[in-house]
Amino acid sequence: MSLDHRLSPEHEELRRTVEEFAHDVVAPKIGDLYERHEFPYEIVREMGRMGLFGLPFPEEYGGMGGDYLALGIALEELARVDSSVAITLEAGVSLGAMPVFRFGTEEQKREWLPRLCSGEILGAFGLTEPDAGSDAGGTKTTAVRDESTGEWVINGSKCFITNSGTDITGLVTVTAVTGRTDAGKPLISSIIVPSGTPGFTVAAPYSKVGWNASDTRELSFSDVRVPFANLLGEEGRGYAQFLRILDEGRIAIAALATGLAQGCVDESVKYAKERHAFGRPIGDNQAVQFKIADMEMRAHMARIGWRDAASRLVLGEPFKKEAALAKLYSSTVAVDNAREATQIHGGYGFMNEYPVARMWRDSKILEIGEGTSEVQRMLVARELGLSG
């Protein structure tokens, strides 16, 4: 594969377009929405019109015919300004639509992807449960066949599910135990549950530390019935399917984390030039300069990491280790840069009117969501041939 991570003219045009959108459309509105914990419907509609939700999908399904690198570019530019908007796109594409594209039947793709790609509806991925987070194999949600009606009967609950309760949420792909092996191990399958299905209840939004303009909910399923045809992929292959989805999603989260890290640099450079102390800009002080230089170094290296992983995915090469490394490193530096940006801003960094306060609150979840930092280290160790 090429070691040149410079963008093609098409990718660079996309980057500039999303950068302009983030600064001209997202930045002026998101602060108020964030503080009011309101979902950015107008912004999401505009993102849909721009084709951002269809970036990595073929045109035959309503997509833009791009690739995962294009998705990462868009996520990074959005997260430089705001992570709530970025995670809405990330979850809508990599967790909502991608399972349908990767594992769905042709009928399922034709039914769901055009509306998902246009942003008309959002999809969600119901994996995490109160007792099954990193240990996804501990899934307790069940789906039992009712042969008399040709339906799955689903019971259980999910938690921390992004995009699951908005006014435009169209479906949630739910992982559930559908049987047992001869050794008694659970067979986990993925099943599409359309929003509004009787027995499918969406709780009120969580009160969160960050990502306050994104939608995150707890879901419950009480004798929820959907047709056998809503099975996504092969029965009993749900565990392998979502591992693949999470491998890809880590690249997307790494791009988002890189954007947050770079946004901290952007805001710190701006503030260091404008803020005066002792008769001169604080950016004249070498201590501040060195902090910002280190922040830029971290963001730059994180960018190389996620683009490398994305390039391997696009080329059809193994990328599991590189995705885990990119997610681990970028999430770490996002937290580091957010902390340093807050320090550079001093007391103003603790005020919500400044973007870095939002970035500080948003950064920590990046070390947890879509695989904790500990899980990433475990995956890297396994890829190096270590086990235990």
CSV table of C-alpha atoms in Angstrom, one decimal:
chain,number,residue,atom,x,y,z
A,1,MET,CA,0.0,0.0,0.0
A,2,SER,CA,1.1,3.6,-0.5
A,3,LEU,CA,2.6,5.4,2.4
A,4,ASP,CA,1.4,8.8,1.0
A,5,HIS,CA,-1.4,9.9,3.3
A,6,ARG,CA,-2.0,13.2,1.4
A,7,LEU,CA,-5.6,13.5,0.2
A,8,SER,CA,-6.7,13.1,-3.4
A,9,PRO,CA,-8.3,16.1,-5.0
A,10,GLU,CA,-11.7,14.6,-4.5
A,11,HIS,CA,-11.1,14.0,-0.8
A,12,GLU,CA,-9.5,17.4,-0.3
A,13,GLU,CA,-12.6,19.0,-1.9
A,14,LEU,CA,-14.8,17.1,0.5
A,15,ARG,CA,-12.6,18.2,3.4
A,16,ARG,CA,-12.9,21.8,2.5
A,17,THR,CA,-16.7,21.5,2.0
A,18,VAL,CA,-17.2,20.0,5.4
A,19,GLU,CA,-14.8,22.4,7.1
A,20,GLU,CA,-16.8,25.3,5.7
A,21,PHE,CA,-20.1,23.7,6.7
A,22,ALA,CA,-18.8,23.1,10.3
A,23,HIS,CA,-17.7,26.7,10.7
A,24,ASP,CA,-20.5,28.5,8.9
A,25,VAL,CA,-23.5,26.3,9.9
A,26,VAL,CA,-22.6,24.2,13.0
A,27,ALA,CA,-20.5,26.6,15.0
A,28,PRO,CA,-23.0,29.4,15.3
A,29,LYS,CA,-25.8,27.2,16.4
A,30,ILE,CA,-24.4,24.2,18.4
A,31,GLY,CA,-23.5,26.0,21.6
A,32,ASP,CA,-27.1,26.9,22.5
A,33,LEU,CA,-28.4,23.4,21.4
A,34,TYR,CA,-25.7,21.8,23.5
A,35,GLU,CA,-26.6,23.7,26.6
A,36,ARG,CA,-30.3,23.0,26.1
A,37,HIS,CA,-29.6,19.3,25.4
A,38,GLU,CA,-31.4,19.6,22.1
A,39,PHE,CA,-30.9,17.4,19.1
A,40,PRO,CA,-29.7,19.4,16.1
A,41,TYR,CA,-32.4,18.4,13.6
A,42,GLU,CA,-31.8,21.3,11.3
A,43,ILE,CA,-28.1,20.6,11.1
A,44,VAL,CA,-28.7,16.9,10.5
A,45,ARG,CA,-31.2,17.7,7.7
A,46,GLU,CA,-28.5,19.8,6.0
A,47,MET,CA,-26.0,17.0,6.4
A,48,GLY,CA,-28.4,14.7,4.7
A,49,ARG,CA,-28.8,17.1,1.8
A,50,MET,CA,-25.0,17.3,1.5
A,51,GLY,CA,-24.9,13.5,1.2
A,52,LEU,CA,-22.8,13.0,4.3
A,53,PHE,CA,-24.8,10.0,5.6
A,54,GLY,CA,-24.3,8.3,2.3
A,55,LEU,CA,-20.6,8.9,1.9
A,56,PRO,CA,-19.2,5.3,2.0
A,57,PHE,CA,-22.2,3.6,0.2
A,58,PRO,CA,-22.7,2.8,-3.5
A,59,GLU,CA,-24.9,5.1,-5.6
A,60,GLU,CA,-27.2,2.2,-6.4
A,61,TYR,CA,-28.4,2.4,-2.7
A,62,GLY,CA,-28.6,6.2,-2.6
A,63,GLY,CA,-25.1,6.7,-1.4
A,64,MET,CA,-22.3,9.0,-2.7
A,65,GLY,CA,-20.0,6.2,-4.0
A,66,GLY,CA,-17.2,7.2,-1.6
A,67,ASP,CA,-15.2,5.2,0.9
A,68,TYR,CA,-14.4,4.9,4.6
A,69,LEU,CA,-11.6,7.5,4.2
A,70,ALA,CA,-14.2,10.0,3.0
A,71,LEU,CA,-16.3,9.3,6.1
A,72,GLY,CA,-13.4,9.8,8.4
A,73,ILE,CA,-12.5,13.1,6.7
A,74,ALA,CA,-16.0,14.4,7.3
A,75,LEU,CA,-16.0,13.2,10.9
A,76,GLU,CA,-12.7,14.9,11.6
A,77,GLU,CA,-13.8,18.2,10.2
A,78,LEU,CA,-17.1,18.2,12.1
A,79,ALA,CA,-15.4,17.2,15.4
A,80,ARG,CA,-13.0,20.1,15.1
A,81,VAL,CA,-16.1,22.2,15.8
A,82,ASP,CA,-18.5,19.9,17.7
A,83,SER,CA,-18.5,16.3,18.7
A,84,SER,CA,-22.3,15.9,19.2
A,85,VAL,CA,-22.9,16.5,15.5
A,86,ALA,CA,-19.9,14.3,14.6
A,87,ILE,CA,-21.1,11.4,16.7
A,88,THR,CA,-24.6,11.6,15.2
A,89,LEU,CA,-23.0,11.1,11.7
A,90,GLU,CA,-20.6,8.5,12.9
A,91,ALA,CA,-23.3,6.4,14.6
A,92,GLY,CA,-25.8,6.9,11.8
A,93,VAL,CA,-23.3,5.6,9.2
A,94,SER,CA,-21.0,3.1,10.8
A,95,LEU,CA,-23.4,1.7,13.4
A,96,GLY,CA,-26.8,2.4,11.8
A,97,ALA,CA,-26.5,1.9,8.1
A,98,MET,CA,-23.3,-0.1,7.7
A,99,PRO,CA,-24.6,-3.3,9.3
A,100,VAL,CA,-27.5,-3.3,6.7
A,101,PHE,CA,-25.0,-2.7,3.9
A,102,ARG,CA,-22.5,-5.3,5.1
A,103,PHE,CA,-24.9,-8.1,6.0
A,104,GLY,CA,-28.3,-7.3,4.8
A,105,THR,CA,-30.2,-9.1,2.0
A,106,GLU,CA,-30.8,-7.2,-1.2
A,107,GLU,CA,-34.4,-6.6,-0.1
A,108,GLN,CA,-33.2,-5.1,3.2
A,109,LYS,CA,-30.7,-2.9,1.5
A,110,ARG,CA,-33.3,-1.6,-1.0
A,111,GLU,CA,-35.8,-1.0,1.8
A,112,TRP,CA,-33.5,0.8,4.3
A,113,LEU,CA,-30.4,2.2,2.7
A,114,PRO,CA,-31.8,5.0,0.5
A,115,ARG,CA,-33.5,6.6,3.4
A,116,LEU,CA,-30.5,6.1,5.7
A,117,CYS,CA,-28.1,7.5,3.1
A,118,SER,CA,-30.3,10.6,2.6
A,119,GLY,CA,-30.6,11.3,6.3
A,120,GLU,CA,-34.3,11.0,6.0
A,121,ILE,CA,-34.1,8.4,8.8
A,122,LEU,CA,-31.3,7.5,11.3
A,123,GLY,CA,-30.3,3.9,12.3
A,124,ALA,CA,-29.0,2.8,15.6
A,125,PHE,CA,-27.0,-0.3,16.8
A,126,GLY,CA,-28.4,-2.0,19.9
A,127,LEU,CA,-25.4,-3.9,21.3
A,128,THR,CA,-24.6,-2.7,24.8
A,129,GLU,CA,-26.6,-3.9,27.8
A,130,PRO,CA,-26.5,-3.1,31.5
A,131,ASP,CA,-24.5,-6.3,32.1
A,132,ALA,CA,-22.9,-6.7,28.7
A,133,GLY,CA,-20.6,-3.9,27.6
A,134,SER,CA,-17.0,-4.9,26.8
A,135,ASP,CA,-18.2,-8.4,27.4
A,136,ALA,CA,-20.7,-8.4,24.6
A,137,GLY,CA,-20.8,-12.2,24.7
A,138,GLY,CA,-22.8,-11.8,27.9
A,139,THR,CA,-25.8,-10.6,26.0
A,140,LYS,CA,-29.1,-11.4,27.8
A,141,THR,CA,-31.6,-10.0,25.3
A,142,THR,CA,-33.3,-13.0,23.6
A,143,ALA,CA,-35.2,-13.5,20.4
A,144,VAL,CA,-37.4,-16.7,20.1
A,145,ARG,CA,-38.9,-18.0,17.0
A,146,ASP,CA,-42.7,-18.2,16.8
A,147,GLU,CA,-43.2,-20.6,14.0
A,148,SER,CA,-47.0,-20.2,14.0
A,149,THR,CA,-46.7,-16.5,13.0
A,150,GLY,CA,-43.3,-16.4,11.3
A,151,GLU,CA,-42.0,-13.9,13.8
A,152,TRP,CA,-39.2,-13.3,16.3
A,153,VAL,CA,-40.3,-12.5,19.8
A,154,ILE,CA,-37.7,-10.2,21.4
A,155,ASN,CA,-37.3,-9.5,25.1
A,156,GLY,CA,-34.5,-7.6,26.9
A,157,SER,CA,-32.9,-4.2,27.2
A,158,LYS,CA,-30.1,-2.1,25.7
A,159,CYS,CA,-28.3,0.9,27.1
A,160,PHE,CA,-26.2,3.8,25.9
A,161,ILE,CA,-27.6,3.6,22.3
A,162,THR,CA,-26.9,6.6,20.1
A,163,ASN,CA,-29.5,7.9,17.7
A,164,SER,CA,-32.1,5.5,19.0
A,165,GLY,CA,-34.9,7.9,20.1
A,166,THR,CA,-34.9,10.9,17.8
A,167,ASP,CA,-38.0,11.9,15.8
A,168,ILE,CA,-36.3,10.6,12.7
A,169,THR,CA,-34.9,7.3,14.0
A,170,GLY,CA,-36.1,4.5,11.7
A,171,LEU,CA,-34.6,1.3,13.0
A,172,VAL,CA,-32.4,-0.3,15.6
A,173,THR,CA,-30.4,-3.3,14.8
A,174,VAL,CA,-30.6,-5.5,18.0
A,175,THR,CA,-28.2,-8.2,19.0
A,176,ALA,CA,-30.0,-11.1,20.8
A,177,VAL,CA,-29.5,-14.7,21.8
A,178,THR,CA,-31.4,-16.9,19.4
A,179,GLY,CA,-30.2,-20.3,20.6
A,180,ARG,CA,-27.4,-22.3,22.2
A,181,THR,CA,-24.5,-24.4,20.9
A,182,ASP,CA,-24.2,-28.0,21.9
A,183,ALA,CA,-21.7,-26.8,24.5
A,184,GLY,CA,-24.3,-24.3,25.9
A,185,LYS,CA,-22.7,-21.2,24.5
A,186,PRO,CA,-25.1,-18.5,23.3
A,187,LEU,CA,-25.7,-18.0,19.6
A,188,ILE,CA,-26.1,-14.3,19.0
A,189,SER,CA,-28.0,-12.9,16.0
A,190,SER,CA,-28.7,-9.5,14.7
A,191,ILE,CA,-32.3,-8.4,14.0
A,192,ILE,CA,-33.8,-5.2,12.6
A,193,VAL,CA,-36.4,-3.7,14.8
A,194,PRO,CA,-38.3,-0.7,13.1
A,195,SER,CA,-39.1,2.2,15.4
A,196,GLY,CA,-42.6,2.2,16.6
A,197,THR,CA,-42.9,-1.6,16.8
A,198,PRO,CA,-45.3,-2.5,19.6
A,199,GLY,CA,-43.4,-3.5,22.8
A,200,PHE,CA,-40.3,-1.5,21.7
A,201,THR,CA,-39.9,1.3,24.3
A,202,VAL,CA,-37.4,4.1,24.2
A,203,ALA,CA,-36.6,5.8,27.5
A,204,ALA,CA,-36.0,9.5,28.0
A,205,PRO,CA,-32.6,10.8,27.0
A,206,TYR,CA,-29.7,10.3,29.5
A,207,SER,CA,-28.4,13.2,31.4
A,208,LYS,CA,-24.8,13.1,30.2
A,209,VAL,CA,-21.4,14.8,30.9
A,210,GLY,CA,-20.9,15.5,27.3
A,211,TRP,CA,-22.2,14.9,23.7
A,212,ASN,CA,-25.3,16.9,25.0
A,213,ALA,CA,-26.7,17.7,21.6
A,214,SER,CA,-26.7,14.0,20.6
A,215,ASP,CA,-29.3,11.4,21.3
A,216,THR,CA,-28.5,8.6,23.7
A,217,ARG,CA,-31.1,6.3,25.3
A,218,GLU,CA,-32.0,3.1,27.0
A,219,LEU,CA,-34.2,0.7,25.1
A,220,SER,CA,-36.5,-2.1,26.3
A,221,PHE,CA,-38.1,-4.9,24.4
A,222,SER,CA,-41.2,-6.6,25.8
A,223,ASP,CA,-42.5,-9.4,23.5
A,224,VAL,CA,-41.5,-7.3,20.5
A,225,ARG,CA,-42.5,-9.1,17.3
A,226,VAL,CA,-40.8,-8.7,14.0
A,227,PRO,CA,-40.9,-11.0,10.9
A,228,PHE,CA,-38.3,-13.7,10.4
A,229,ALA,CA,-37.2,-11.6,7.4
A,230,ASN,CA,-35.8,-9.0,9.7
A,231,LEU,CA,-32.9,-11.2,10.6
A,232,LEU,CA,-29.7,-9.4,9.5
A,233,GLY,CA,-27.2,-11.9,8.0
A,234,GLU,CA,-27.0,-15.5,9.2
A,235,GLU,CA,-28.6,-16.7,12.4
A,236,GLY,CA,-25.9,-17.1,15.1
A,237,ARG,CA,-23.4,-14.9,13.3
A,238,GLY,CA,-24.4,-11.7,15.0
A,239,TYR,CA,-21.3,-11.8,17.3
A,240,ALA,CA,-18.9,-12.0,14.3
A,241,GLN,CA,-20.9,-9.3,12.5
A,242,PHE,CA,-20.7,-6.7,15.2
A,243,LEU,CA,-17.0,-7.4,15.8
A,244,ARG,CA,-16.5,-6.4,12.1
A,245,ILE,CA,-18.7,-3.4,12.5
A,246,LEU,CA,-16.8,-2.3,15.6
A,247,ASP,CA,-13.4,-2.8,13.9
A,248,GLU,CA,-14.6,-0.4,11.2
A,249,GLY,CA,-16.2,1.9,13.7
A,250,ARG,CA,-13.0,2.4,15.6
A,251,ILE,CA,-11.5,4.0,12.5
A,252,ALA,CA,-14.4,6.4,12.5
A,253,ILE,CA,-14.1,7.2,16.2
A,254,ALA,CA,-10.4,7.7,15.8
A,255,ALA,CA,-11.1,10.3,13.1
A,256,LEU,CA,-13.6,12.0,15.3
A,257,ALA,CA,-11.1,12.0,18.2
A,258,THR,CA,-8.5,13.5,15.9
A,259,GLY,CA,-10.9,16.2,15.0
A,260,LEU,CA,-11.5,17.1,18.6
A,261,ALA,CA,-7.8,17.1,19.3
A,262,GLN,CA,-7.2,19.4,16.3
A,263,GLY,CA,-10.1,21.7,17.4
A,264,CYS,CA,-8.3,22.1,20.7
A,265,VAL,CA,-5.3,23.3,18.8
A,266,ASP,CA,-7.3,25.7,16.7
A,267,GLU,CA,-9.0,27.3,19.7
A,268,SER,CA,-5.8,27.5,21.7
A,269,VAL,CA,-3.8,29.2,18.9
A,270,LYS,CA,-6.7,31.7,18.5
A,271,TYR,CA,-6.9,32.4,22.2
A,272,ALA,CA,-3.1,32.6,22.7
A,273,LYS,CA,-3.0,35.4,20.1
A,274,GLU,CA,-5.9,37.3,21.5
A,275,ARG,CA,-5.4,37.0,25.3
A,276,HIS,CA,-3.0,39.5,26.8
A,277,ALA,CA,-1.3,39.1,30.2
A,278,PHE,CA,1.6,41.3,31.6
A,279,GLY,CA,1.4,43.5,28.5
A,280,ARG,CA,1.7,40.9,25.7
A,281,PRO,CA,-0.1,38.0,24.1
A,282,ILE,CA,0.2,34.8,26.2
A,283,GLY,CA,1.2,33.1,23.0
A,284,ASP,CA,4.5,34.9,23.3
A,285,ASN,CA,5.3,32.8,26.3
A,286,GLN,CA,7.4,29.8,25.5
A,287,ALA,CA,5.5,27.7,28.0
A,288,VAL,CA,2.3,28.2,26.1
A,289,GLN,CA,4.0,27.7,22.8
A,290,PHE,CA,5.4,24.4,23.8
A,291,LYS,CA,2.0,23.2,25.1
A,292,ILE,CA,0.4,24.1,21.8
A,293,ALA,CA,3.3,22.5,19.8
A,294,ASP,CA,2.8,19.3,21.7
A,295,MET,CA,-0.9,19.4,21.1
A,296,GLU,CA,-0.3,19.8,17.3
A,297,MET,CA,2.1,16.9,17.4
A,298,ARG,CA,-0.4,14.6,19.0
A,299,ALA,CA,-3.2,15.6,16.5
A,300,HIS,CA,-0.9,15.2,13.6
A,301,MET,CA,0.2,11.7,14.6
A,302,ALA,CA,-3.4,10.7,15.4
A,303,ARG,CA,-4.4,11.8,11.8
A,304,ILE,CA,-1.7,9.6,10.3
A,305,GLY,CA,-2.9,6.7,12.4
A,306,TRP,CA,-6.6,6.8,11.4
A,307,ARG,CA,-5.9,7.5,7.8
A,308,ASP,CA,-3.5,4.5,7.7
A,309,ALA,CA,-6.2,2.2,9.1
A,310,ALA,CA,-8.8,3.6,6.7
A,311,SER,CA,-6.5,3.1,3.7
A,312,ARG,CA,-6.0,-0.5,4.7
A,313,LEU,CA,-9.7,-1.0,5.0
A,314,VAL,CA,-10.4,0.6,1.6
A,315,LEU,CA,-7.7,-1.5,0.0
A,316,GLY,CA,-9.1,-4.7,1.4
A,317,GLU,CA,-6.0,-5.3,3.6
A,318,PRO,CA,-6.1,-6.5,7.3
A,319,PHE,CA,-6.7,-3.5,9.5
A,320,LYS,CA,-7.9,-4.7,12.9
A,321,LYS,CA,-4.6,-3.9,14.7
A,322,GLU,CA,-4.2,-0.5,13.0
A,323,ALA,CA,-7.8,0.4,13.8
A,324,ALA,CA,-7.3,-0.5,17.5
A,325,LEU,CA,-4.1,1.5,17.6
A,326,ALA,CA,-5.7,4.5,16.0
A,327,LYS,CA,-8.7,4.5,18.3
A,328,LEU,CA,-6.5,4.0,21.4
A,329,TYR,CA,-4.0,6.7,20.5
A,330,SER,CA,-6.4,9.3,19.1
A,331,SER,CA,-8.8,9.0,22.1
A,332,THR,CA,-5.9,9.4,24.5
A,333,VAL,CA,-4.6,12.5,22.8
A,334,ALA,CA,-8.1,14.0,22.5
A,335,VAL,CA,-8.3,13.9,26.3
A,336,ASP,CA,-4.8,15.3,26.7
A,337,ASN,CA,-5.4,18.1,24.2
A,338,ALA,CA,-8.7,19.0,25.8
A,339,ARG,CA,-7.1,19.2,29.2
A,340,GLU,CA,-4.2,21.4,27.9
A,341,ALA,CA,-6.6,23.6,25.9
A,342,THR,CA,-8.6,24.2,29.1
A,343,GLN,CA,-5.5,25.1,31.0
A,344,ILE,CA,-4.4,27.6,28.3
A,345,HIS,CA,-7.8,29.3,28.5
A,346,GLY,CA,-7.5,29.5,32.2
A,347,GLY,CA,-10.8,30.5,33.9
A,348,TYR,CA,-12.4,31.0,30.6
A,349,GLY,CA,-11.8,27.4,29.7
A,350,PHE,CA,-14.2,26.5,32.5
A,351,MET,CA,-16.9,28.6,31.0
A,352,ASN,CA,-19.3,26.9,28.6
A,353,GLU,CA,-19.3,29.9,26.3
A,354,TYR,CA,-15.9,28.7,25.1
A,355,PRO,CA,-15.7,25.7,22.8
A,356,VAL,CA,-12.9,24.1,24.7
A,357,ALA,CA,-15.2,23.6,27.7
A,358,ARG,CA,-17.4,21.6,25.4
A,359,MET,CA,-14.4,19.7,24.0
A,360,TRP,CA,-13.2,18.9,27.5
A,361,ARG,CA,-16.6,17.4,28.5
A,362,ASP,CA,-16.8,15.5,25.2
A,363,SER,CA,-13.4,14.0,25.2
A,364,LYS,CA,-13.6,11.4,27.9
A,365,ILE,CA,-16.2,9.2,26.3
A,366,LEU,CA,-13.8,8.7,23.4
A,367,GLU,CA,-11.7,6.4,25.7
A,368,ILE,CA,-14.8,4.4,26.5
A,369,GLY,CA,-17.3,4.2,23.6
A,370,GLU,CA,-16.9,1.6,20.8
A,371,GLY,CA,-14.4,-0.3,22.8
A,372,THR,CA,-12.6,1.0,25.9
A,373,SER,CA,-8.9,1.8,25.9
A,374,GLU,CA,-8.3,-1.4,27.8
A,375,VAL,CA,-10.1,-3.4,25.1
A,376,GLN,CA,-8.0,-1.8,22.4
A,377,ARG,CA,-4.8,-2.8,24.2
A,378,MET,CA,-6.1,-6.3,24.5
A,379,LEU,CA,-6.8,-6.4,20.8
A,380,VAL,CA,-3.4,-5.1,19.9
A,381,ALA,CA,-1.7,-7.7,22.2
A,382,ARG,CA,-3.7,-10.5,20.5
A,383,GLU,CA,-2.7,-9.3,17.1
A,384,LEU,CA,0.9,-9.4,18.2
A,385,GLY,CA,0.4,-13.1,19.1
A,386,LEU,CA,-0.1,-12.7,22.9
A,387,SER,CA,-3.0,-14.4,24.6
A,388,GLY,CA,-4.3,-15.1,28.0
